[in-house]
Amino acid sequence: MAILERGGSNQKMRAWHGDIPITNHYTAGVGGERFFRELKENGRIVGGVCPACRETILPPRLFCERCFETIQELRPVPLPGWIGSVTRVHVDLDGRRLARPEWIAFVEFEGVRGGLIHRLEVAGDETPEIGDPVQPVFRPAAERQGGILDILHFRTDLGD
């Protein structure tokens, strides 16, 4: 029964007694949905292209945040990318010490506004630096689920 049907007023309501049955489902939005579909189906990273600014934006969005134009076109980002920022993580999200520290990087791409934050695999005892080139490593096609973890990590060793 709605608030007003109970004889109340939403202006005077201070508390609701009883249960409020709420279900939710997080969605990535229109831009995110198209981005994740490209990861899953084609194993490629795409950005949204603003029809007015002609900028490529990553991750793709429904509209350009500079000029508010609707974004329809997707374009693969040029590879390799490079490290825009990097940190070494010693504890997990629950505060437990990791058996082996992980590198996390903000990866940028030529001609693209934005980028991706993801795991970084480095060769040996290498210490990654800002500006180092990186390449995405994707899950095998049969194992992709349409999420950011369809990219296993970015790697710094571009030798092979």
Short mmCIF file of C-alpha atoms in Angstrom, two decimals:
data_model
loop_
_atom_site.label_atom_id
_atom_site.label_comp_id
_atom_site.label_asym_id
_atom_site.label_seq_id
_atom_site.Cartn_x
_atom_site.Cartn_y
_atom_site.Cartn_z
CA MET A 1 0.00 0.00 0.00
CA ALA A 2 1.37 3.42 -0.95
CA ILE A 3 2.12 6.12 1.62
CA LEU A 4 -0.77 8.32 0.56
CA GLU A 5 -3.20 5.36 0.60
CA ARG A 6 -2.37 4.86 4.29
CA GLY A 7 -3.55 8.36 5.01
CA GLY A 8 -0.05 9.65 5.42
CA SER A 9 1.89 12.36 3.71
CA ASN A 10 5.29 11.95 2.17
CA GLN A 11 6.11 15.40 3.60
CA LYS A 12 5.58 14.21 7.20
CA MET A 13 7.03 10.71 6.83
CA ARG A 14 10.04 10.17 9.11
CA ALA A 15 10.25 6.37 9.28
CA TRP A 16 8.77 3.36 7.55
CA HIS A 17 7.84 0.45 9.77
CA GLY A 18 8.01 -2.99 8.25
CA ASP A 19 9.80 -4.41 5.25
CA ILE A 20 10.47 -2.73 1.94
CA PRO A 21 10.88 -5.45 -0.67
CA ILE A 22 13.66 -4.20 -2.92
CA THR A 23 15.53 -6.14 -5.52
CA ASN A 24 18.23 -4.69 -7.67
CA HIS A 25 20.58 -5.72 -10.37
CA TYR A 26 23.68 -3.71 -11.21
CA THR A 27 24.02 -2.97 -14.88
CA ALA A 28 26.97 -1.49 -16.68
CA GLY A 29 24.74 0.87 -18.66
CA VAL A 30 24.42 1.11 -22.42
CA GLY A 31 28.05 2.11 -23.03
CA GLY A 32 29.40 -0.50 -20.63
CA GLU A 33 27.19 -3.23 -22.09
CA ARG A 34 28.58 -2.64 -25.57
CA PHE A 35 32.16 -2.50 -24.19
CA PHE A 36 31.79 -5.84 -22.38
CA ARG A 37 30.09 -7.47 -25.36
CA GLU A 38 33.12 -6.54 -27.52
CA LEU A 39 35.46 -8.01 -24.90
CA LYS A 40 33.50 -11.26 -24.81
CA GLU A 41 32.67 -11.74 -28.47
CA ASN A 42 35.69 -10.23 -30.21
CA GLY A 43 38.45 -10.07 -27.59
CA ARG A 44 39.12 -6.39 -28.17
CA ILE A 45 39.03 -3.16 -26.18
CA VAL A 46 36.82 -0.47 -27.71
CA GLY A 47 36.16 3.16 -26.92
CA GLY A 48 33.10 5.24 -27.75
CA VAL A 49 33.54 7.92 -30.41
CA CYS A 50 31.82 11.28 -29.91
CA PRO A 51 30.22 12.38 -33.20
CA ALA A 52 30.84 16.07 -32.40
CA CYS A 53 34.26 16.10 -30.68
CA ARG A 54 35.54 13.02 -32.55
CA GLU A 55 37.26 11.97 -29.32
CA THR A 56 37.48 8.31 -28.41
CA ILE A 57 36.39 7.78 -24.80
CA LEU A 58 37.29 4.76 -22.65
CA PRO A 59 35.34 3.20 -21.10
CA PRO A 60 32.55 4.03 -23.56
CA ARG A 61 29.61 6.03 -22.25
CA LEU A 62 26.10 6.78 -23.42
CA PHE A 63 27.00 10.42 -24.06
CA CYS A 64 30.07 12.65 -24.31
CA GLU A 65 30.73 14.40 -21.02
CA ARG A 66 32.16 17.46 -22.80
CA CYS A 67 29.42 18.24 -25.32
CA PHE A 68 26.59 15.87 -24.27
CA GLU A 69 26.28 14.28 -27.72
CA THR A 70 24.95 10.71 -27.79
CA ILE A 71 27.69 8.18 -28.52
CA GLN A 72 26.81 5.43 -31.00
CA GLU A 73 30.09 4.51 -32.69
CA LEU A 74 32.66 2.21 -31.12
CA ARG A 75 36.28 2.02 -32.24
CA PRO A 76 39.02 -0.42 -31.19
CA VAL A 77 41.70 1.34 -29.16
CA PRO A 78 45.21 1.29 -30.65
CA LEU A 79 47.60 -1.20 -29.08
CA PRO A 80 49.88 -1.31 -27.28
CA GLY A 81 48.79 0.94 -24.46
CA TRP A 82 51.10 2.38 -21.82
CA ILE A 83 51.22 2.71 -18.06
CA GLY A 84 49.76 6.03 -16.95
CA SER A 85 50.02 5.20 -13.24
CA VAL A 86 51.11 2.12 -11.33
CA THR A 87 51.08 0.80 -7.77
CA ARG A 88 52.06 -2.40 -6.00
CA VAL A 89 49.37 -3.97 -3.82
CA HIS A 90 50.33 -6.04 -0.78
CA VAL A 91 46.88 -6.68 0.78
CA ASP A 92 43.56 -7.80 -0.73
CA LEU A 93 40.24 -5.96 -0.50
CA ASP A 94 39.57 -7.55 2.90
CA GLY A 95 42.89 -6.40 4.33
CA ARG A 96 44.58 -9.82 4.19
CA ARG A 97 48.22 -9.94 3.13
CA LEU A 98 48.69 -11.35 -0.37
CA ALA A 99 51.03 -14.32 -0.77
CA ARG A 100 52.56 -12.48 -3.73
CA PRO A 101 52.15 -8.70 -4.20
CA GLU A 102 50.34 -7.61 -7.37
CA TRP A 103 50.93 -4.68 -9.69
CA ILE A 104 47.88 -2.57 -10.61
CA ALA A 105 48.09 0.00 -13.41
CA PHE A 106 46.01 2.67 -15.07
CA VAL A 107 46.48 1.88 -18.75
CA GLU A 108 46.16 4.62 -21.36
CA PHE A 109 45.95 4.38 -25.15
CA GLU A 110 47.05 6.68 -27.98
CA GLY A 111 44.33 9.19 -28.93
CA VAL A 112 41.94 8.01 -26.21
CA ARG A 113 40.49 10.04 -23.33
CA GLY A 114 40.36 7.83 -20.23
CA GLY A 115 41.74 4.33 -19.81
CA LEU A 116 41.42 1.14 -17.77
CA ILE A 117 42.60 0.13 -14.31
CA HIS A 118 43.72 -3.49 -14.31
CA ARG A 119 46.26 -6.04 -13.12
CA LEU A 120 49.75 -5.89 -14.57
CA GLU A 121 52.03 -8.87 -15.15
CA VAL A 122 55.68 -7.94 -15.26
CA ALA A 123 58.64 -9.94 -16.52
CA GLY A 124 60.78 -11.35 -13.69
CA ASP A 125 61.78 -8.82 -11.05
CA GLU A 126 61.09 -5.88 -13.34
CA THR A 127 59.69 -2.72 -11.76
CA PRO A 128 57.16 -1.19 -14.16
CA GLU A 129 57.39 2.53 -14.82
CA ILE A 130 55.03 5.18 -16.09
CA GLY A 131 55.20 5.21 -19.87
CA ASP A 132 56.12 1.53 -20.26
CA PRO A 133 54.20 -0.10 -23.13
CA VAL A 134 51.68 -2.82 -22.21
CA GLN A 135 49.56 -5.32 -24.10
CA PRO A 136 46.27 -6.89 -22.93
CA VAL A 137 46.10 -10.65 -22.39
CA PHE A 138 42.58 -12.01 -22.90
CA ARG A 139 40.94 -15.16 -21.59
CA PRO A 140 40.41 -17.86 -24.20
CA ALA A 141 37.20 -17.10 -26.16
CA ALA A 142 35.30 -20.07 -24.70
CA GLU A 143 35.95 -18.83 -21.14
CA ARG A 144 34.93 -15.18 -21.58
CA GLN A 145 31.87 -14.04 -19.64
CA GLY A 146 31.42 -10.43 -20.72
CA GLY A 147 33.16 -8.72 -17.79
CA ILE A 148 36.37 -6.81 -17.15
CA LEU A 149 38.07 -10.06 -16.10
CA ASP A 150 37.84 -11.22 -19.72
CA ILE A 151 41.11 -9.30 -19.76
CA LEU A 152 43.33 -11.48 -17.57
CA HIS A 153 45.92 -8.72 -17.19
CA PHE A 154 48.16 -6.40 -19.15
CA ARG A 155 51.74 -7.52 -19.72
CA THR A 156 54.88 -5.46 -19.94
CA ASP A 157 56.99 -8.03 -21.79
CA LEU A 158 56.12 -7.31 -25.42
CA GLY A 159 58.86 -9.58 -26.79
CA ASP A 160 56.56 -12.31 -28.17
#
